[in-house]
């Protein structure tokens, strides 16, 4: 930091020099606090990532799931013009969204066949468990609600609590789309990974019932953006496609369909 004065002006007085020293010490202290804060923030995020990795490791079929959902969610949030602060909180919420699976039996999580009603009801408890795990940490409501509401549907048929429409926090709607897209395009014990085109068609068939239209559009924009795809390759699975060479044309056609409201009978 430098303080300059024109040659034709008088030299700094002793008082001014002392005042400059006070400013320098004040700024130095502030910068040190900011450095420590950034260090704590990084440690916090790495701890959250470690928890997510531990949960994903319970089931080899979901290995890396939380990291992929986080990347999709953050990329969609940027397409939707969320603030960087909101995106940062969203990323933390996504890493925590499946923490409640620690309370679900591994026999159920790893089951190769179709769930019984009893097993499915057990699976549906994991957002509730996530809420109980996060409650003592005193996190902002934004993060907690995003984490525990990612299985909500717009029509109120999701779980838990059956919230609908605007009762669901908007960021949870982003995670819902990312979560289902990654699940559909990943191998599962009961089925192989679907091609991207098939997964998108399933999402589109549930638009305005389960999924928010503008968020599905944001996902399509993400898949059309080569820069974003390059950015998330570190956690990207080997996605399958029906026709990789015709993908952009397919995505453009879907976009055209989505900007026109679907009339349901």
CSV table of C-alpha atoms in Angstrom, one decimal:
chain,number,residue,atom,x,y,z
A,1,UNK,CA,0.0,0.0,0.0
A,2,UNK,CA,1.5,3.4,-1.0
A,3,UNK,CA,0.5,7.0,-0.3
A,4,UNK,CA,1.8,9.5,-2.8
A,5,UNK,CA,1.8,13.3,-2.8
A,6,UNK,CA,2.6,15.7,-5.7
A,7,UNK,CA,6.2,17.2,-5.5
A,8,UNK,CA,4.8,20.7,-5.3
A,9,UNK,CA,2.9,19.8,-2.1
A,10,UNK,CA,4.4,19.8,1.4
A,11,UNK,CA,5.7,16.5,2.8
A,12,UNK,CA,3.6,14.3,4.9
A,13,UNK,CA,3.4,15.5,8.5
A,14,UNK,CA,4.2,13.3,11.5
A,15,UNK,CA,0.5,13.2,12.3
A,16,UNK,CA,-0.4,12.1,8.7
A,17,UNK,CA,2.3,9.4,8.8
A,18,UNK,CA,0.9,8.1,12.1
A,19,UNK,CA,-2.6,8.1,10.7
A,20,UNK,CA,-1.4,6.1,7.7
A,21,UNK,CA,0.2,3.6,10.0
A,22,UNK,CA,-3.1,3.1,11.8
A,23,UNK,CA,-4.9,2.6,8.5
A,24,UNK,CA,-2.2,0.0,7.5
A,25,UNK,CA,-2.7,-2.0,10.7
A,26,UNK,CA,-6.4,-1.9,10.4
A,27,UNK,CA,-6.4,-3.2,6.8
A,28,UNK,CA,-3.8,-5.8,7.6
A,29,UNK,CA,-6.0,-7.2,10.5
A,30,UNK,CA,-9.0,-7.2,8.2
A,31,UNK,CA,-7.2,-9.1,5.5
A,32,UNK,CA,-6.0,-11.6,8.0
A,33,UNK,CA,-9.5,-12.2,9.3
A,34,UNK,CA,-10.7,-12.6,5.7
A,35,UNK,CA,-7.9,-15.1,5.0
A,36,UNK,CA,-8.9,-17.1,8.1
A,37,UNK,CA,-12.5,-17.0,7.1
A,38,UNK,CA,-11.8,-18.3,3.6
A,39,UNK,CA,-9.7,-21.1,5.2
A,40,UNK,CA,-12.6,-22.1,7.5
A,41,UNK,CA,-15.0,-21.9,4.6
A,42,UNK,CA,-12.9,-24.3,2.6
A,43,UNK,CA,-12.5,-26.7,5.5
A,44,UNK,CA,-16.2,-26.6,6.0
A,45,UNK,CA,-16.9,-27.4,2.4
A,46,UNK,CA,-14.3,-30.2,2.4
A,47,UNK,CA,-15.9,-31.7,5.5
A,48,UNK,CA,-19.3,-31.7,3.8
A,49,UNK,CA,-17.9,-33.4,0.7
A,50,UNK,CA,-16.3,-36.0,2.9
A,51,UNK,CA,-19.7,-36.8,4.5
A,52,UNK,CA,-21.3,-37.0,1.1
A,53,UNK,CA,-18.6,-39.4,-0.1
A,54,UNK,CA,-19.1,-41.6,3.0
A,55,UNK,CA,-22.8,-41.8,2.3
A,56,UNK,CA,-22.3,-42.6,-1.4
A,57,UNK,CA,-19.8,-45.3,-0.4
A,58,UNK,CA,-22.6,-47.3,1.3
A,59,UNK,CA,-23.8,-48.3,-2.1
A,60,UNK,CA,-21.3,-48.9,-5.0
A,61,UNK,CA,-24.1,-48.0,-7.5
A,62,UNK,CA,-24.4,-44.5,-6.1
A,63,UNK,CA,-20.7,-43.8,-5.8
A,64,UNK,CA,-20.1,-40.2,-6.8
A,65,UNK,CA,-23.9,-39.4,-7.0
A,66,UNK,CA,-23.8,-36.4,-4.6
A,67,UNK,CA,-20.9,-34.9,-6.5
A,68,UNK,CA,-22.6,-35.2,-9.9
A,69,UNK,CA,-25.9,-33.9,-8.6
A,70,UNK,CA,-23.9,-30.9,-7.1
A,71,UNK,CA,-22.3,-30.2,-10.4
A,72,UNK,CA,-25.6,-30.4,-12.3
A,73,UNK,CA,-27.3,-28.3,-9.7
A,74,UNK,CA,-24.7,-25.5,-9.7
A,75,UNK,CA,-24.6,-25.4,-13.5
A,76,UNK,CA,-28.4,-25.1,-13.7
A,77,UNK,CA,-28.4,-22.5,-11.0
A,78,UNK,CA,-26.0,-20.4,-13.0
A,79,UNK,CA,-28.2,-20.8,-16.1
A,80,UNK,CA,-31.1,-19.5,-13.9
A,81,UNK,CA,-29.0,-16.5,-12.8
A,82,UNK,CA,-28.9,-17.3,-9.1
A,83,UNK,CA,-26.5,-15.2,-7.0
A,84,UNK,CA,-23.0,-16.6,-6.3
A,85,UNK,CA,-23.9,-16.7,-2.6
A,86,UNK,CA,-27.1,-18.7,-3.2
A,87,UNK,CA,-25.2,-21.0,-5.5
A,88,UNK,CA,-22.5,-21.6,-2.8
A,89,UNK,CA,-25.3,-22.5,-0.3
A,90,UNK,CA,-27.0,-24.7,-2.8
A,91,UNK,CA,-23.8,-26.6,-3.4
A,92,UNK,CA,-23.5,-27.3,0.3
A,93,UNK,CA,-27.1,-28.4,0.5
A,94,UNK,CA,-26.7,-30.8,-2.4
A,95,UNK,CA,-23.7,-32.5,-0.7
A,96,UNK,CA,-26.0,-33.0,2.3
A,97,UNK,CA,-29.1,-34.1,0.5
A,98,UNK,CA,-28.7,-37.8,1.0
A,99,UNK,CA,-27.1,-37.8,4.5
A,100,UNK,CA,-30.3,-39.4,5.9
A,101,UNK,CA,-29.5,-42.6,4.0
A,102,UNK,CA,-27.1,-43.4,6.9
A,103,UNK,CA,-30.3,-44.4,8.8
A,104,UNK,CA,-31.5,-46.7,6.0
A,105,UNK,CA,-30.7,-50.4,6.0
A,106,UNK,CA,-27.9,-51.3,3.5
A,107,UNK,CA,-30.0,-54.4,2.5
A,108,UNK,CA,-32.7,-52.0,1.3
A,109,UNK,CA,-30.3,-49.6,-0.4
A,110,UNK,CA,-28.5,-52.4,-2.3
A,111,UNK,CA,-31.6,-54.4,-3.2
A,112,UNK,CA,-31.4,-55.5,-6.8
A,113,UNK,CA,-35.1,-56.0,-7.4
A,114,UNK,CA,-38.2,-53.9,-7.0
A,115,UNK,CA,-38.9,-52.5,-3.5
A,116,UNK,CA,-41.8,-53.8,-1.5
A,117,UNK,CA,-44.2,-51.2,-0.1
A,118,UNK,CA,-42.5,-51.6,3.3
A,119,UNK,CA,-39.0,-51.1,1.8
A,120,UNK,CA,-40.1,-48.1,-0.2
A,121,UNK,CA,-41.7,-46.5,2.9
A,122,UNK,CA,-38.3,-47.0,4.6
A,123,UNK,CA,-36.5,-45.3,1.7
A,124,UNK,CA,-38.9,-42.4,1.9
A,125,UNK,CA,-37.7,-41.7,5.5
A,126,UNK,CA,-34.2,-40.5,4.5
A,127,UNK,CA,-35.1,-36.8,4.0
A,128,UNK,CA,-36.6,-36.8,7.5
A,129,UNK,CA,-33.4,-38.4,8.8
A,130,UNK,CA,-31.4,-35.7,6.9
A,131,UNK,CA,-33.4,-33.0,8.7
A,132,UNK,CA,-32.7,-34.6,12.1
A,133,UNK,CA,-29.0,-34.9,11.4
A,134,UNK,CA,-28.8,-31.2,10.3
A,135,UNK,CA,-31.0,-29.8,13.1
A,136,UNK,CA,-28.3,-29.5,15.8
A,137,UNK,CA,-25.8,-27.8,13.4
A,138,UNK,CA,-27.9,-24.6,13.3
A,139,UNK,CA,-27.5,-24.1,9.5
A,140,UNK,CA,-29.4,-21.5,7.6
A,141,UNK,CA,-33.0,-22.6,6.7
A,142,UNK,CA,-32.2,-22.2,3.0
A,143,UNK,CA,-29.6,-25.0,3.2
A,144,UNK,CA,-31.7,-27.3,5.3
A,145,UNK,CA,-34.9,-26.9,3.4
A,146,UNK,CA,-33.1,-27.5,0.1
A,147,UNK,CA,-31.5,-30.7,1.4
A,148,UNK,CA,-34.7,-32.2,2.8
A,149,UNK,CA,-37.2,-31.1,0.1
A,150,UNK,CA,-35.5,-32.6,-3.0
A,151,UNK,CA,-38.0,-35.4,-3.3
A,152,UNK,CA,-41.0,-33.1,-3.4
A,153,UNK,CA,-43.2,-32.9,-6.5
A,154,UNK,CA,-45.1,-29.9,-7.8
A,155,UNK,CA,-48.4,-31.8,-7.6
A,156,UNK,CA,-47.9,-32.7,-3.9
A,157,UNK,CA,-47.2,-36.4,-4.4
A,158,UNK,CA,-43.6,-36.3,-3.3
A,159,UNK,CA,-42.2,-37.0,0.2
A,160,UNK,CA,-42.0,-36.2,3.0
A,161,UNK,CA,-45.0,-34.0,4.0
A,162,UNK,CA,-46.4,-33.8,0.5
A,163,UNK,CA,-45.7,-30.1,-0.1
A,164,UNK,CA,-46.7,-28.7,-3.5
A,165,UNK,CA,-46.0,-25.8,-5.9
A,166,UNK,CA,-44.7,-22.7,-4.2
A,167,UNK,CA,-44.6,-24.4,-0.8
A,168,UNK,CA,-41.4,-26.1,-2.1
A,169,UNK,CA,-38.3,-24.0,-1.9
A,170,UNK,CA,-37.1,-23.1,-5.4
A,171,UNK,CA,-33.6,-24.6,-4.9
A,172,UNK,CA,-35.0,-27.9,-3.9
A,173,UNK,CA,-36.7,-28.0,-7.3
A,174,UNK,CA,-33.3,-27.6,-8.9
A,175,UNK,CA,-31.9,-30.5,-6.9
A,176,UNK,CA,-35.0,-32.7,-7.7
A,177,UNK,CA,-34.3,-32.4,-11.5
A,178,UNK,CA,-30.5,-33.0,-11.0
A,179,UNK,CA,-31.1,-35.9,-8.7
A,180,UNK,CA,-33.5,-37.8,-11.0
A,181,UNK,CA,-31.4,-37.1,-14.1
A,182,UNK,CA,-28.3,-38.6,-12.5
A,183,UNK,CA,-30.3,-41.5,-11.2
A,184,UNK,CA,-31.7,-42.3,-14.6
A,185,UNK,CA,-28.4,-42.0,-16.4
A,186,UNK,CA,-26.5,-44.1,-13.9
A,187,UNK,CA,-26.4,-47.9,-13.5
A,188,UNK,CA,-28.7,-49.3,-10.8
A,189,UNK,CA,-28.9,-52.8,-9.4
A,190,UNK,CA,-32.4,-53.2,-11.1
A,191,UNK,CA,-31.6,-51.6,-14.5
A,192,UNK,CA,-28.7,-50.3,-16.7
A,193,UNK,CA,-28.1,-46.6,-17.2
A,194,UNK,CA,-30.5,-44.9,-19.6
A,195,UNK,CA,-29.4,-42.8,-22.6
A,196,UNK,CA,-29.5,-39.1,-22.0
A,197,UNK,CA,-32.3,-38.7,-24.5
A,198,UNK,CA,-34.5,-41.2,-22.7
A,199,UNK,CA,-33.8,-39.6,-19.3
A,200,UNK,CA,-34.8,-36.2,-20.6
A,201,UNK,CA,-38.0,-37.6,-22.1
A,202,UNK,CA,-39.0,-39.0,-18.7
A,203,UNK,CA,-38.3,-35.7,-17.1
A,204,UNK,CA,-40.4,-33.9,-19.7
A,205,UNK,CA,-43.3,-36.2,-19.3
A,206,UNK,CA,-43.5,-35.1,-15.7
A,207,UNK,CA,-43.1,-31.4,-16.3
A,208,UNK,CA,-45.6,-29.2,-14.4
A,209,UNK,CA,-46.6,-32.3,-12.3
A,210,UNK,CA,-43.3,-33.3,-10.7
A,211,UNK,CA,-40.7,-30.9,-12.2
A,212,UNK,CA,-40.5,-27.2,-12.8
A,213,UNK,CA,-40.5,-26.4,-16.5
A,214,UNK,CA,-37.8,-23.6,-16.4
A,215,UNK,CA,-35.5,-25.9,-14.4
A,216,UNK,CA,-35.7,-28.7,-17.0
A,217,UNK,CA,-35.0,-26.1,-19.6
A,218,UNK,CA,-31.9,-25.1,-17.6
A,219,UNK,CA,-30.7,-28.7,-17.6
A,220,UNK,CA,-31.1,-28.9,-21.4
A,221,UNK,CA,-29.1,-25.6,-21.6
A,222,UNK,CA,-26.4,-27.2,-19.5
A,223,UNK,CA,-26.2,-30.2,-21.7
A,224,UNK,CA,-25.9,-28.0,-24.8
A,225,UNK,CA,-23.1,-25.9,-23.2
A,226,UNK,CA,-19.7,-27.5,-24.1
A,227,UNK,CA,-17.8,-25.3,-21.7
A,228,UNK,CA,-19.9,-26.5,-18.8
A,229,UNK,CA,-19.6,-30.1,-19.9
A,230,UNK,CA,-15.8,-29.7,-19.9
A,231,UNK,CA,-15.9,-28.2,-16.5
A,232,UNK,CA,-17.8,-31.1,-14.9
A,233,UNK,CA,-16.0,-34.0,-16.6
A,234,UNK,CA,-14.1,-34.8,-13.4
A,235,UNK,CA,-17.3,-36.2,-11.9
A,236,UNK,CA,-19.2,-37.0,-15.1
A,237,UNK,CA,-20.1,-40.6,-15.7
A,238,UNK,CA,-19.7,-42.1,-19.2
A,239,UNK,CA,-23.1,-40.9,-20.3
A,240,UNK,CA,-24.9,-43.0,-22.9
A,241,UNK,CA,-26.6,-41.5,-25.9
A,242,UNK,CA,-29.0,-42.8,-28.6
A,243,UNK,CA,-27.3,-40.5,-31.2
A,244,UNK,CA,-24.4,-38.4,-29.9
A,245,UNK,CA,-23.9,-36.6,-33.2
A,246,UNK,CA,-27.5,-35.6,-33.3
A,247,UNK,CA,-27.7,-34.5,-29.7
A,248,UNK,CA,-27.7,-30.8,-30.2
A,249,UNK,CA,-30.5,-31.0,-32.7
A,250,UNK,CA,-32.4,-33.2,-30.2
A,251,UNK,CA,-31.9,-30.8,-27.4
A,252,UNK,CA,-33.0,-27.8,-29.5
A,253,UNK,CA,-36.2,-29.7,-30.5
A,254,UNK,CA,-36.9,-30.4,-26.8
A,255,UNK,CA,-36.3,-26.7,-26.0
A,256,UNK,CA,-38.8,-25.6,-28.7
A,257,UNK,CA,-41.4,-28.0,-27.2
A,258,UNK,CA,-40.9,-26.8,-23.7
A,259,UNK,CA,-41.3,-23.1,-24.4
A,260,UNK,CA,-44.8,-23.9,-25.5
A,261,UNK,CA,-47.0,-24.9,-22.5
A,262,UNK,CA,-48.1,-28.6,-22.5
A,263,UNK,CA,-51.9,-29.0,-22.5
A,264,UNK,CA,-52.9,-32.0,-20.5
A,265,UNK,CA,-56.3,-33.7,-20.8
